[in-house]
Each structure stands twice: as structure tokens, then as C-alpha cells.
Coordinates of N, CA, C and O in Angstrom, one line a residue:
A193 N 5.6 5.3 71.0 CA 5.4 5.5 69.6 C 4.2 4.8 69.1 O 3.9 3.7 69.6
P194 N 3.3 5.3 68.2 CA 2.1 4.6 67.7 C 2.4 3.5 66.9 O 3.5 3.4 66.4
P195 N 1.5 2.5 66.8 CA 1.7 1.3 65.9 C 2.0 1.9 64.5 O 1.5 2.9 64.1
P196 N 2.8 1.1 63.7 CA 3.1 1.5 62.3 C 1.9 1.8 61.4 O 2.1 2.7 60.6
D197 N 0.9 1.0 61.6 CA -0.2 1.3 60.7 C -1.2 2.4 61.1 O -2.1 2.6 60.4
E198 N -1.0 2.9 62.3 CA -1.9 3.9 62.8 C -1.8 5.1 62.0 O -0.7 5.6 61.7
G199 N -2.9 5.7 61.7 CA -2.9 6.9 60.9 C -3.1 6.6 59.4 O -3.4 7.5 58.7
G200 N -2.9 5.4 59.0 CA -3.1 5.1 57.6 C -4.4 4.6 57.4 O -5.3 4.7 58.2
P201 N -4.8 4.3 56.1 CA -6.2 3.8 55.8 C -6.5 2.6 56.6 O -5.5 1.7 56.8
P202 N -7.7 2.4 57.0 CA -8.0 1.1 57.7 C -7.9 -0.1 56.8 O -8.1 0.1 55.5
P203 N -7.6 -1.3 57.3 CA -7.5 -2.4 56.4 C -8.9 -2.7 55.6 O -9.9 -2.5 56.2
R204 N -8.7 -3.1 54.5 CA -9.9 -3.5 53.7 C -10.5 -4.8 54.2 O -9.8 -5.8 54.3
R205 N -11.8 -4.8 54.3 CA -12.5 -6.1 54.8 C -13.0 -6.8 53.5 O -13.1 -6.1 52.5
V206 N -13.4 -8.0 53.7 CA -13.9 -8.8 52.6 C -15.1 -8.2 52.0 O -15.3 -8.0 50.8
I207 N -16.0 -7.6 52.9 CA -17.2 -7.1 52.4 C -16.9 -5.8 51.6 O -17.6 -5.5 50.6
D208 N -15.9 -5.0 51.9 CA -15.5 -3.8 51.2 C -15.0 -4.2 49.8 O -15.4 -3.6 48.7
V209 N -14.3 -5.3 49.7 CA -13.7 -5.7 48.4 C -14.9 -6.3 47.6 O -15.0 -6.1 46.4
A210 N -15.7 -7.1 48.3 CA -16.9 -7.7 47.5 C -17.8 -6.6 47.0 O -18.2 -6.7 45.8
R211 N -18.1 -5.6 47.7 CA -18.9 -4.4 47.2 C -18.2 -3.8 46.1 O -18.9 -3.5 45.1
D212 N -16.9 -3.5 46.1 CA -16.2 -2.9 45.0 C -16.3 -3.8 43.8 O -16.6 -3.4 42.6
A213 N -16.1 -5.1 44.0 CA -16.1 -6.1 42.8 C -17.5 -6.1 42.2 O -17.7 -6.1 41.0
M214 N -18.5 -6.1 43.0 CA -19.9 -6.1 42.5 C -20.3 -4.8 41.8 O -21.0 -4.8 40.9
G215 N -19.7 -3.7 42.3 CA -19.9 -2.4 41.6 C -19.3 -2.5 40.2 O -19.9 -2.0 39.3
L216 N -18.0 -3.0 40.2 CA -17.4 -3.1 38.8 C -18.2 -4.0 37.9 O -18.4 -3.7 36.7
L217 N -18.7 -5.1 38.4 CA -19.5 -6.1 37.6 C -20.8 -5.4 37.2 O -21.2 -5.5 36.0
A218 N -21.4 -4.6 38.1 CA -22.7 -4.0 37.8 C -22.4 -3.0 36.6 O -23.3 -2.9 35.7
Q219 N -21.4 -2.2 36.7 CA -21.1 -1.3 35.7 C -20.8 -1.9 34.3 O -21.4 -1.5 33.3
A220 N -20.1 -3.1 34.4 CA -19.9 -3.8 33.1 C -21.2 -4.4 32.5 O -21.4 -4.3 31.3
L221 N -22.0 -5.0 33.3 CA -23.2 -5.6 32.8 C -24.1 -4.5 32.3 O -24.8 -4.7 31.3
E222 N -24.2 -3.4 33.0 CA -25.0 -2.4 32.6 C -24.7 -1.8 31.2 O -25.5 -1.5 30.3
S223 N -23.3 -1.6 31.0 CA -22.8 -1.1 29.7 C -23.1 -2.1 28.6 O -23.2 -1.7 27.5
L224 N -23.2 -3.4 28.9 CA -23.5 -4.4 27.9 C -25.0 -4.5 27.6 O -25.4 -5.1 26.7
G225 N -25.8 -3.8 28.5 CA -27.3 -4.0 28.4 C -27.8 -5.2 29.0 O -29.0 -5.6 28.7
D226 N -27.1 -6.0 29.7 CA -27.5 -7.2 30.4 C -28.5 -6.9 31.5 O -28.2 -5.9 32.3
R227 N -29.4 -7.7 31.8 CA -30.3 -7.5 32.9 C -29.6 -8.3 34.1 O -29.2 -9.5 33.9
F228 N -29.6 -7.8 35.3 CA -29.0 -8.3 36.4 C -29.7 -7.8 37.7 O -30.3 -6.8 37.7
A229 N -29.4 -8.6 38.7 CA -29.9 -8.2 40.1 C -28.8 -8.3 41.0 O -27.8 -9.2 40.8
L230 N -28.7 -7.6 42.1 CA -27.7 -7.6 43.2 C -28.4 -7.9 44.5 O -29.3 -7.2 44.9
Y231 N -28.0 -9.0 45.2 CA -28.6 -9.4 46.4 C -27.5 -9.7 47.4 O -26.4 -9.9 47.2
A232 N -27.8 -9.6 48.7 CA -27.0 -10.0 49.8 C -27.7 -11.0 50.7 O -29.0 -10.9 50.7
F233 N -27.0 -11.7 51.4 CA -27.7 -12.7 52.3 C -26.9 -12.9 53.6 O -25.8 -12.7 53.7
S234 N -27.7 -13.3 54.7 CA -27.1 -13.6 55.9 C -28.1 -14.5 56.7 O -29.3 -14.6 56.3
G235 N -27.7 -15.2 57.6 CA -28.5 -16.1 58.3 C -28.2 -16.2 59.8 O -27.2 -15.9 60.3
S236 N -29.3 -16.5 60.5 CA -29.2 -16.8 62.0 C -30.2 -17.8 62.3 O -31.3 -17.6 62.9
G237 N -30.0 -19.1 61.8 CA -30.9 -20.1 62.0 C -31.9 -20.2 60.8 O -32.0 -19.3 60.1
R238 N -32.6 -21.3 60.8 CA -33.4 -21.5 59.6 C -34.7 -20.6 59.6 O -35.3 -20.3 58.6
E239 N -34.9 -20.1 60.7 CA -36.1 -19.1 60.8 C -35.8 -17.7 60.5 O -36.7 -16.9 60.5
Q240 N -34.5 -17.3 60.4 CA -34.1 -16.0 60.1 C -33.0 -16.0 59.0 O -31.9 -15.8 59.3
V241 N -33.4 -16.1 57.8 CA -32.4 -16.0 56.7 C -32.9 -14.7 56.0 O -34.0 -14.6 55.5
D242 N -31.9 -13.7 56.0 CA -32.1 -12.5 55.3 C -31.7 -12.5 53.9 O -30.6 -12.9 53.6
F243 N -32.5 -12.1 53.0 CA -32.2 -12.0 51.6 C -32.4 -10.5 51.2 O -33.6 -10.1 51.2
L244 N -31.3 -9.7 51.1 CA -31.5 -8.3 50.9 C -31.4 -7.9 49.5 O -30.5 -8.4 48.7
L245 N -32.2 -7.0 49.0 CA -32.2 -6.5 47.5 C -31.5 -5.2 47.5 O -31.8 -4.3 48.2
A246 N -30.4 -5.3 46.7 CA -29.8 -3.9 46.4 C -30.3 -3.4 45.0 O -30.4 -2.2 44.9
K247 N -30.5 -4.3 44.1 CA -31.0 -4.0 42.7 C -31.8 -5.1 42.2 O -31.2 -6.2 42.1
D248 N -32.9 -4.9 41.6 CA -33.7 -5.9 41.0 C -33.4 -5.9 39.5 O -32.9 -5.0 39.0
F249 N -33.9 -6.9 38.8 CA -33.7 -7.0 37.3 C -34.2 -5.9 36.6 O -33.5 -5.5 35.6
D250 N -35.3 -5.4 36.8 CA -35.9 -4.3 36.0 C -35.6 -2.9 36.5 O -36.1 -2.0 35.9
E251 N -34.8 -2.8 37.4 CA -34.4 -1.5 37.9 C -33.0 -1.1 37.2 O -32.1 -1.9 36.9
A252 N -32.9 0.2 37.1 CA -31.6 0.8 36.6 C -30.6 0.7 37.8 O -31.0 0.8 39.0
M253 N -29.3 0.8 37.5 CA -28.3 0.9 38.5 C -28.1 2.3 38.8 O -27.1 2.9 38.5
G254 N -29.2 2.8 39.4 CA -29.3 4.3 39.7 C -28.8 4.5 41.2 O -28.2 3.6 41.8
T255 N -29.0 5.7 41.7 CA -28.7 6.2 42.9 C -29.1 5.3 44.1 O -28.2 5.0 44.9
Q256 N -30.3 4.8 44.0 CA -30.8 3.9 45.1 C -30.1 2.6 45.1 O -29.7 2.2 46.1
A257 N -29.8 2.1 43.9 CA -29.0 0.7 43.9 C -27.6 0.9 44.4 O -27.0 0.2 45.1
W258 N -27.0 2.1 44.0 CA -25.6 2.4 44.4 C -25.6 2.5 45.9 O -24.6 2.1 46.6
Q259 N -26.5 3.2 46.5 CA -26.6 3.5 47.9 C -26.8 2.1 48.6 O -26.2 1.9 49.7
A260 N -27.7 1.2 48.2 CA -27.9 0.0 48.8 C -26.7 -0.8 48.8 O -26.4 -1.5 49.7
L261 N -26.0 -0.9 47.6 CA -24.7 -1.6 47.5 C -23.7 -1.1 48.5 O -23.0 -1.9 49.2
A262 N -23.5 0.2 48.6 CA -22.5 0.9 49.4 C -22.8 0.6 50.9 O -22.0 0.6 51.7
G263 N -24.2 0.4 51.2 CA -24.5 0.2 52.6 C -24.4 -1.1 53.1 O -24.6 -1.4 54.3
L264 N -24.0 -2.1 52.3 CA -24.0 -3.5 52.8 C -22.9 -3.6 53.8 O -21.7 -3.1 53.6
E265 N -23.2 -4.3 54.9 CA -22.2 -4.5 56.0 C -22.3 -6.0 56.4 O -23.4 -6.6 56.3
P266 N -21.3 -6.5 57.0 CA -21.4 -8.0 57.5 C -22.6 -8.0 58.5 O -22.8 -7.1 59.3
M267 N -23.2 -9.2 58.6 CA -24.2 -9.3 59.4 C -24.1 -10.5 60.4 O -23.4 -10.4 61.4
R268 N -24.6 -11.7 59.9 CA -24.4 -12.9 60.8 C -23.8 -14.0 60.1 O -22.7 -13.8 59.5
S269 N -24.4 -15.2 60.0 CA -23.8 -16.4 59.4 C -24.0 -16.4 57.9 O -24.8 -15.7 57.3
T270 N -23.3 -17.4 57.3 CA -23.4 -17.7 55.9 C -24.2 -18.9 55.5 O -23.8 -19.9 55.3
R271 N -25.5 -18.6 55.5 CA -26.5 -19.7 55.2 C -26.7 -19.7 53.7 O -27.7 -19.3 53.2
M272 N -25.7 -20.3 53.0 CA -25.6 -20.2 51.6 C -26.7 -21.0 50.9 O -27.2 -20.5 49.8
G273 N -27.1 -22.2 51.3 CA -28.0 -23.0 50.6 C -29.4 -22.3 50.4 O -29.9 -22.2 49.3
A274 N -29.8 -21.7 51.6 CA -31.1 -20.9 51.4 C -31.0 -19.8 50.5 O -32.0 -19.5 49.7
A275 N -29.9 -19.0 50.6 CA -29.8 -17.9 49.6 C -29.7 -18.3 48.2 O -30.3 -17.7 47.3
I276 N -29.0 -19.4 47.9 CA -28.9 -19.9 46.6 C -30.3 -20.3 46.0 O -30.7 -20.0 44.9
R277 N -31.1 -21.0 46.8 CA -32.5 -21.4 46.5 C -33.3 -20.2 46.2 O -34.0 -20.3 45.2
H278 N -33.3 -19.2 47.0 CA -34.1 -18.1 46.9 C -33.7 -17.3 45.5 O -34.6 -16.9 44.7
A279 N -32.4 -17.1 45.4 CA -31.9 -16.4 44.2 C -32.3 -17.3 42.9 O -32.7 -16.7 41.9
A280 N -32.2 -18.6 43.0 CA -32.6 -19.4 41.9 C -34.0 -19.4 41.5 O -34.4 -19.4 40.4
D281 N -34.9 -19.2 42.5 CA -36.3 -19.1 42.4 C -36.5 -17.8 41.5 O -37.4 -17.8 40.7
R282 N -35.9 -16.7 41.9 CA -36.1 -15.5 41.2 C -35.5 -15.6 39.7 O -36.2 -15.1 38.8
L283 N -34.4 -16.1 39.6 CA -33.8 -16.4 38.3 C -34.6 -17.2 37.4 O -34.8 -17.0 36.1
A284 N -35.2 -18.3 38.0 CA -36.0 -19.3 37.2 C -37.2 -18.6 36.5 O -37.7 -19.1 35.5
R285 N -37.6 -17.5 37.1 CA -38.8 -16.8 36.5 C -38.4 -15.8 35.5 O -39.3 -15.2 34.8
R286 N -37.1 -15.7 35.2 CA -36.7 -14.7 34.2 C -36.8 -15.3 32.8 O -36.6 -16.5 32.6
P287 N -37.1 -14.5 31.7 CA -37.3 -15.0 30.4 C -35.9 -15.3 29.6 O -35.9 -16.0 28.6
E288 N -34.8 -14.7 30.2 CA -33.5 -14.8 29.4 C -33.1 -16.4 29.3 O -33.3 -17.1 30.2
R289 N -32.5 -16.6 28.2 CA -31.9 -17.9 27.9 C -30.8 -18.2 28.9 O -30.7 -19.3 29.3
M290 N -29.9 -17.3 29.1 CA -28.7 -17.5 29.9 C -29.0 -16.9 31.2 O -29.3 -15.7 31.4
R291 N -28.9 -17.7 32.2 CA -29.1 -17.3 33.6 C -28.0 -17.8 34.5 O -27.8 -19.0 34.5
V292 N -27.3 -16.8 35.0 CA -26.0 -17.2 35.9 C -26.3 -16.7 37.3 O -26.6 -15.5 37.4
L293 N -25.9 -17.4 38.2 CA -25.9 -17.0 39.7 C -24.5 -16.9 40.1 O -23.8 -18.0 40.2
L294 N -24.0 -15.8 40.4 CA -22.6 -15.6 40.9 C -22.7 -15.3 42.5 O -23.5 -14.4 42.8
V295 N -22.1 -16.2 43.3 CA -22.1 -16.1 44.7 C -20.7 -15.7 45.2 O -19.8 -16.4 44.9
V296 N -20.6 -14.5 45.8 CA -19.3 -14.1 46.4 C -19.4 -14.3 48.0 O -20.4 -13.8 48.6
S297 N -18.4 -15.0 48.5 CA -18.5 -15.4 49.9 C -17.0 -15.3 50.5 O -16.0 -15.4 49.8
D298 N -17.1 -15.1 51.9 CA -15.9 -15.1 52.6 C -15.5 -16.4 53.2 O -14.5 -16.5 53.9
G299 N -16.3 -17.4 53.1 CA -16.0 -18.6 53.7 C -17.1 -19.7 53.5 O -18.0 -19.5 52.6
Y300 N -16.9 -20.8 54.1 CA -17.8 -21.9 53.9 C -19.2 -21.7 54.5 O -19.4 -20.8 55.3
P301 N -20.1 -22.5 54.0 CA -21.5 -22.3 54.5 C -21.6 -22.6 56.0 O -21.2 -23.7 56.4
D302 N -22.1 -21.8 56.7 CA -22.2 -21.8 58.2 C -23.4 -21.2 58.8 O -23.7 -20.1 58.3
D303 N -24.0 -21.8 59.8 CA -25.0 -21.1 60.5 C -25.2 -21.8 61.9 O -24.7 -22.9 62.0
I304 N -25.9 -21.2 62.8 CA -26.1 -21.8 64.1 C -26.8 -23.2 64.2 O -26.6 -24.0 65.0
D305 N -27.7 -23.5 63.2 CA -28.3 -24.7 63.3 C -28.2 -25.5 61.9 O -29.0 -26.3 61.6
Y306 N -27.0 -25.4 61.4 CA -26.7 -26.2 60.1 C -26.2 -27.6 60.6 O -25.1 -27.9 60.6
G307 N -27.2 -28.4 61.0 CA -26.9 -29.8 61.3 C -26.8 -30.0 62.8 O -26.8 -29.1 63.6
P308 N -26.8 -31.3 63.3 CA -26.9 -31.6 64.7 C -25.7 -31.3 65.4 O -25.7 -31.0 66.7
D309 N -24.5 -31.3 64.8 CA -23.2 -31.0 65.4 C -22.7 -29.7 65.0 O -22.3 -29.5 64.0
R310 N -22.8 -28.7 65.9 CA -22.4 -27.4 65.6 C -21.0 -27.2 65.2 O -20.6 -26.3 64.4
R311 N -20.1 -28.1 65.5 CA -18.7 -28.1 65.1 C -18.4 -28.6 63.8 O -17.4 -28.4 63.2
S312 N -19.4 -29.3 63.2 CA -19.2 -29.9 61.9 C -19.8 -29.0 60.8 O -20.8 -28.3 61.0
V313 N -19.1 -28.9 59.7 CA -19.5 -28.1 58.6 C -20.3 -29.0 57.5 O -20.6 -28.5 56.5
E314 N -20.3 -30.2 57.8 CA -20.9 -31.2 56.8 C -22.2 -30.8 56.3 O -22.6 -30.8 55.1
Y315 N -23.2 -30.5 57.2 CA -24.6 -30.3 56.8 C -24.6 -29.0 55.9 O -25.3 -29.0 54.8
G316 N -23.8 -28.0 56.2 CA -23.8 -26.8 55.4 C -23.4 -27.0 54.0 O -23.8 -26.5 53.0
L317 N -22.2 -27.8 53.9 CA -21.7 -28.2 52.6 C -22.7 -28.9 51.8 O -22.9 -28.6 50.6
R318 N -23.3 -29.9 52.4 CA -24.3 -30.8 51.6 C -25.5 -30.0 51.2 O -26.0 -30.1 50.1
D319 N -26.0 -29.0 52.1 CA -27.1 -28.3 51.8 C -26.8 -27.3 50.6 O -27.6 -27.2 49.7
T320 N -25.6 -26.7 50.7 CA -25.3 -25.8 49.5 C -25.1 -26.6 48.3 O -25.5 -26.2 47.2
A321 N -24.4 -27.8 48.2 CA -24.3 -28.6 47.1 C -25.6 -28.9 46.5 O -25.8 -29.0 45.3
R322 N -26.6 -29.3 47.3 CA -27.9 -29.6 46.9 C -28.6 -28.4 46.3 O -29.2 -28.6 45.2
A323 N -28.4 -27.2 46.9 CA -29.0 -26.0 46.3 C -28.4 -25.7 44.9 O -29.2 -25.3 43.9
I324 N -27.1 -26.0 44.8 CA -26.5 -25.7 43.5 C -27.0 -26.7 42.4 O -27.3 -26.4 41.3
E325 N -27.2 -28.0 42.8 CA -27.7 -29.0 42.0 C -29.1 -28.7 41.5 O -29.4 -28.8 40.4
Q326 N -29.9 -28.2 42.5 CA -31.3 -27.8 42.1 C -31.3 -26.7 41.2 O -32.1 -26.6 40.2
A327 N -30.4 -25.7 41.4 CA -30.4 -24.6 40.4 C -30.0 -25.0 39.0 O -30.6 -24.6 38.0
R328 N -29.0 -25.9 38.9 CA -28.6 -26.4 37.6 C -29.7 -27.1 36.9 O -29.9 -27.1 35.7
G329 N -30.6 -27.9 37.8 CA -31.7 -28.7 37.3 C -32.8 -27.6 36.6 O -33.6 -28.0 35.9
R330 N -32.7 -26.4 37.1 CA -33.6 -25.3 36.6 C -33.0 -24.5 35.5 O -33.5 -23.5 35.1
G331 N -31.8 -24.9 35.0 CA -31.2 -24.2 33.8 C -30.4 -23.0 34.3 O -30.1 -22.1 33.5
I332 N -29.9 -23.0 35.5 CA -29.2 -21.9 36.1 C -27.8 -22.2 36.4 O -27.5 -23.2 37.1
D333 N -26.8 -21.6 35.7 CA -25.4 -21.8 36.0 C -25.0 -21.1 37.2 O -25.5 -20.1 37.5
T334 N -24.1 -21.7 37.9 CA -23.6 -21.1 39.2 C -22.1 -20.9 39.1 O -21.4 -21.8 38.5
L335 N -21.6 -20.0 39.8 CA -20.2 -19.8 40.0 C -20.1 -19.2 41.4 O -20.6 -18.2 41.8
L336 N -19.3 -19.9 42.2 CA -19.0 -19.4 43.6 C -17.6 -18.9 43.7 O -16.6 -19.6 43.2
V337 N -17.4 -17.7 44.2 CA -16.0 -17.1 44.5 C -15.9 -16.9 45.9 O -16.8 -16.3 46.6
T338 N -14.7 -17.2 46.4 CA -14.4 -16.9 47.8 C -13.0 -16.4 47.9 O -12.1 -16.7 47.1
V339 N -12.7 -15.7 49.0 CA -11.4 -15.2 49.3 C -10.9 -16.1 50.4 O -9.8 -15.8 50.9
D340 N -11.5 -17.1 50.8 CA -11.1 -18.1 51.9 C -10.1 -19.0 51.3 O -10.4 -19.8 50.3
R341 N -8.8 -18.9 51.7 CA -7.7 -19.7 51.2 C -8.0 -21.3 51.3 O -7.4 -22.1 50.6
A342 N -8.8 -21.6 52.3 CA -9.2 -23.0 52.4 C -10.3 -23.4 51.5 O -10.8 -24.6 51.6
G343 N -10.8 -22.5 50.7 CA -11.9 -22.7 49.8 C -11.8 -24.0 48.9 O -12.8 -24.7 48.6
H344 N -10.6 -24.3 48.4 CA -10.5 -25.5 47.5 C -10.9 -26.8 48.3 O -11.5 -27.6 47.7
D345 N -10.7 -26.8 49.6 CA -11.0 -28.0 50.4 C -12.5 -28.3 50.3 O -12.9 -29.4 50.3
Y346 N -13.3 -27.3 50.4 CA -14.8 -27.5 50.4 C -15.5 -27.2 49.2 O -16.5 -27.8 48.9
L347 N -15.1 -26.2 48.4 CA -15.8 -25.9 47.2 C -15.8 -26.9 46.2 O -16.8 -27.2 45.5
R348 N -14.7 -27.7 46.0 CA -14.6 -28.8 45.1 C -15.6 -29.9 45.6 O -16.0 -30.7 44.7
R349 N -16.1 -29.9 46.8 CA -17.0 -30.8 47.2 C -18.6 -30.4 47.0 O -19.4 -31.2 46.9
I350 N -18.7 -29.1 46.7 CA -20.1 -28.6 46.6 C -20.3 -28.0 45.2 O -21.5 -27.8 44.9
C351 N -19.4 -27.8 44.4 CA -19.5 -27.2 43.1 C -19.1 -28.1 42.0 O -18.2 -28.9 42.2
P352 N -19.8 -28.0 40.8 CA -19.2 -28.8 39.7 C -17.8 -28.3 39.4 O -17.5 -27.2 39.6
P353 N -17.1 -29.1 38.7 CA -15.7 -28.7 38.3 C -15.8 -27.5 37.5 O -16.5 -27.2 36.6
G354 N -14.8 -26.6 37.8 CA -14.7 -25.3 37.1 C -15.7 -24.3 37.5 O -15.7 -23.2 36.8
R355 N -16.6 -24.5 38.4 CA -17.6 -23.6 38.7 C -17.4 -22.9 40.1 O -18.3 -22.4 40.7
Y356 N -16.1 -22.8 40.4 CA -15.7 -22.0 41.6 C -14.4 -21.4 41.4 O -13.5 -21.9 40.6
R357 N -14.1 -20.3 42.1 CA -12.8 -19.6 42.1 C -12.4 -19.4 43.5 O -13.2 -18.9 44.4
V358 N -11.1 -19.6 43.9 CA -10.6 -19.2 45.1 C -9.6 -18.2 44.9 O -8.7 -18.3 44.1
I359 N -9.8 -17.0 45.4 CA -8.9 -15.8 45.3 C -8.0 -15.8 46.5 O -8.4 -15.7 47.6
D360 N -6.7 -15.9 46.2 CA -5.7 -15.9 47.3 C -5.5 -14.5 48.0 O -5.3 -14.4 49.2
E361 N -5.6 -13.4 47.2 CA -5.4 -12.2 47.7 C -6.7 -11.4 47.6 O -7.4 -11.3 46.6
I362 N -7.1 -10.8 48.7 CA -8.5 -10.1 48.7 C -8.6 -9.0 47.7 O -9.6 -8.9 47.1
D363 N -7.4 -8.3 47.4 CA -7.5 -7.2 46.4 C -7.6 -7.8 45.0 O -8.0 -7.1 44.1
A364 N -7.5 -9.1 44.8 CA -7.6 -9.7 43.4 C -9.2 -10.1 43.2 O -9.4 -10.4 42.0
L365 N -10.0 -9.9 44.1 CA -11.4 -10.3 44.0 C -12.1 -9.6 42.9 O -12.8 -10.1 42.0
A366 N -11.9 -8.2 42.9 CA -12.6 -7.4 41.9 C -12.2 -7.7 40.5 O -13.1 -7.9 39.6
G367 N -10.9 -8.0 40.2 CA -10.4 -8.3 38.9 C -10.9 -9.7 38.5 O -11.3 -10.0 37.3
E368 N -11.0 -10.7 39.4 CA -11.4 -12.0 39.1 C -12.9 -12.0 38.8 O -13.3 -12.7 37.8
I369 N -13.7 -11.3 39.5 CA -15.2 -11.3 39.2 C -15.4 -10.6 37.9 O -16.1 -11.1 37.1
A370 N -14.8 -9.5 37.7 CA -15.0 -8.8 36.4 C -14.5 -9.6 35.2 O -15.1 -9.7 34.2

């Protein structure tokens, strides 16, 4: 007999839920007339941090942006500090009074060379906390959202109070972000 879940829909991955959530957020922001950008990031050491553009601030949420968002797939590591710094640089050049950086992640900051001890997450946590602090110093509010149930353990160390959310159920991510 086939396994009970065979033939049914494939299980939803974190990236699938994050894409759906960002799509809902994009629709809401566009209907409000707010300017926003959508980026993705991945890392494989300090020399290879990918920062991918799905939609820039002055672009409409048109076919190209929807296709870029739909095409996002998991890549490598979560080099969060570098991604936050790059996004903050882009946001700091914006004329809007309110600038918010929303980071959706599946886990703690991690990469192949995040500190001298590969088994330790300390360097990644400190680097990300520093990037958030630098963004705040530039007038950019941050909010980190994760579906990692252990998120409370490390996000409270890297984010100001009230500036992170841990979503227990992956399917609640879209509603929480919206």
C-alpha cells in the first residue's frame, strides 16, 4: 500500500509560505499606494552573498515582479547581517519618512564562515544584531519574522523588544505578516 500522504499535495515549504505571505503584503502595500521593494538573500561565505531583486521601489508590482517572486527558491545559507546592511543602504537613500525593513527567515543567521567555530552561532547572532542596530541608527525600523520555533531563544538577543515575531505554525506566516 502507498504511504498515506502519497498522491496528495506536496508539503508546503517555508519558502512557499514566505512567497505567499510576501505576495499578500505586496498586494496590500500596492493598494495603499505605499512604495516598497522585495528582495531575497542567501550566502555562501563572505565573498558570495547574493542579494536578489524581485521588485524595486519605483517599479509596479507587475508581471515581472510576480514572476520573480514566484521563482524564488531556497539557495544556501542565511547570512542575515550582510543582507540587512545592504537593504538598509537602499532604504536609507529613500525620501520617505517611514522606512521599515521586514525580514522573513526560516532560522538563525548562519553561514560557512560566520566566526572561527563553525558549530557556534554566536558570530552570526552578533553580526545580525549589529546590522539591526546600524539600521536603527539610520532611521530604519526593523521587524524579523521567523517560523523557527526556537526563534525566541536567539531573536530576543538580536532584536529590540517587540521587533520580532515567532510563528509557531508555518501556515500562520502569511496572516502574521499581513
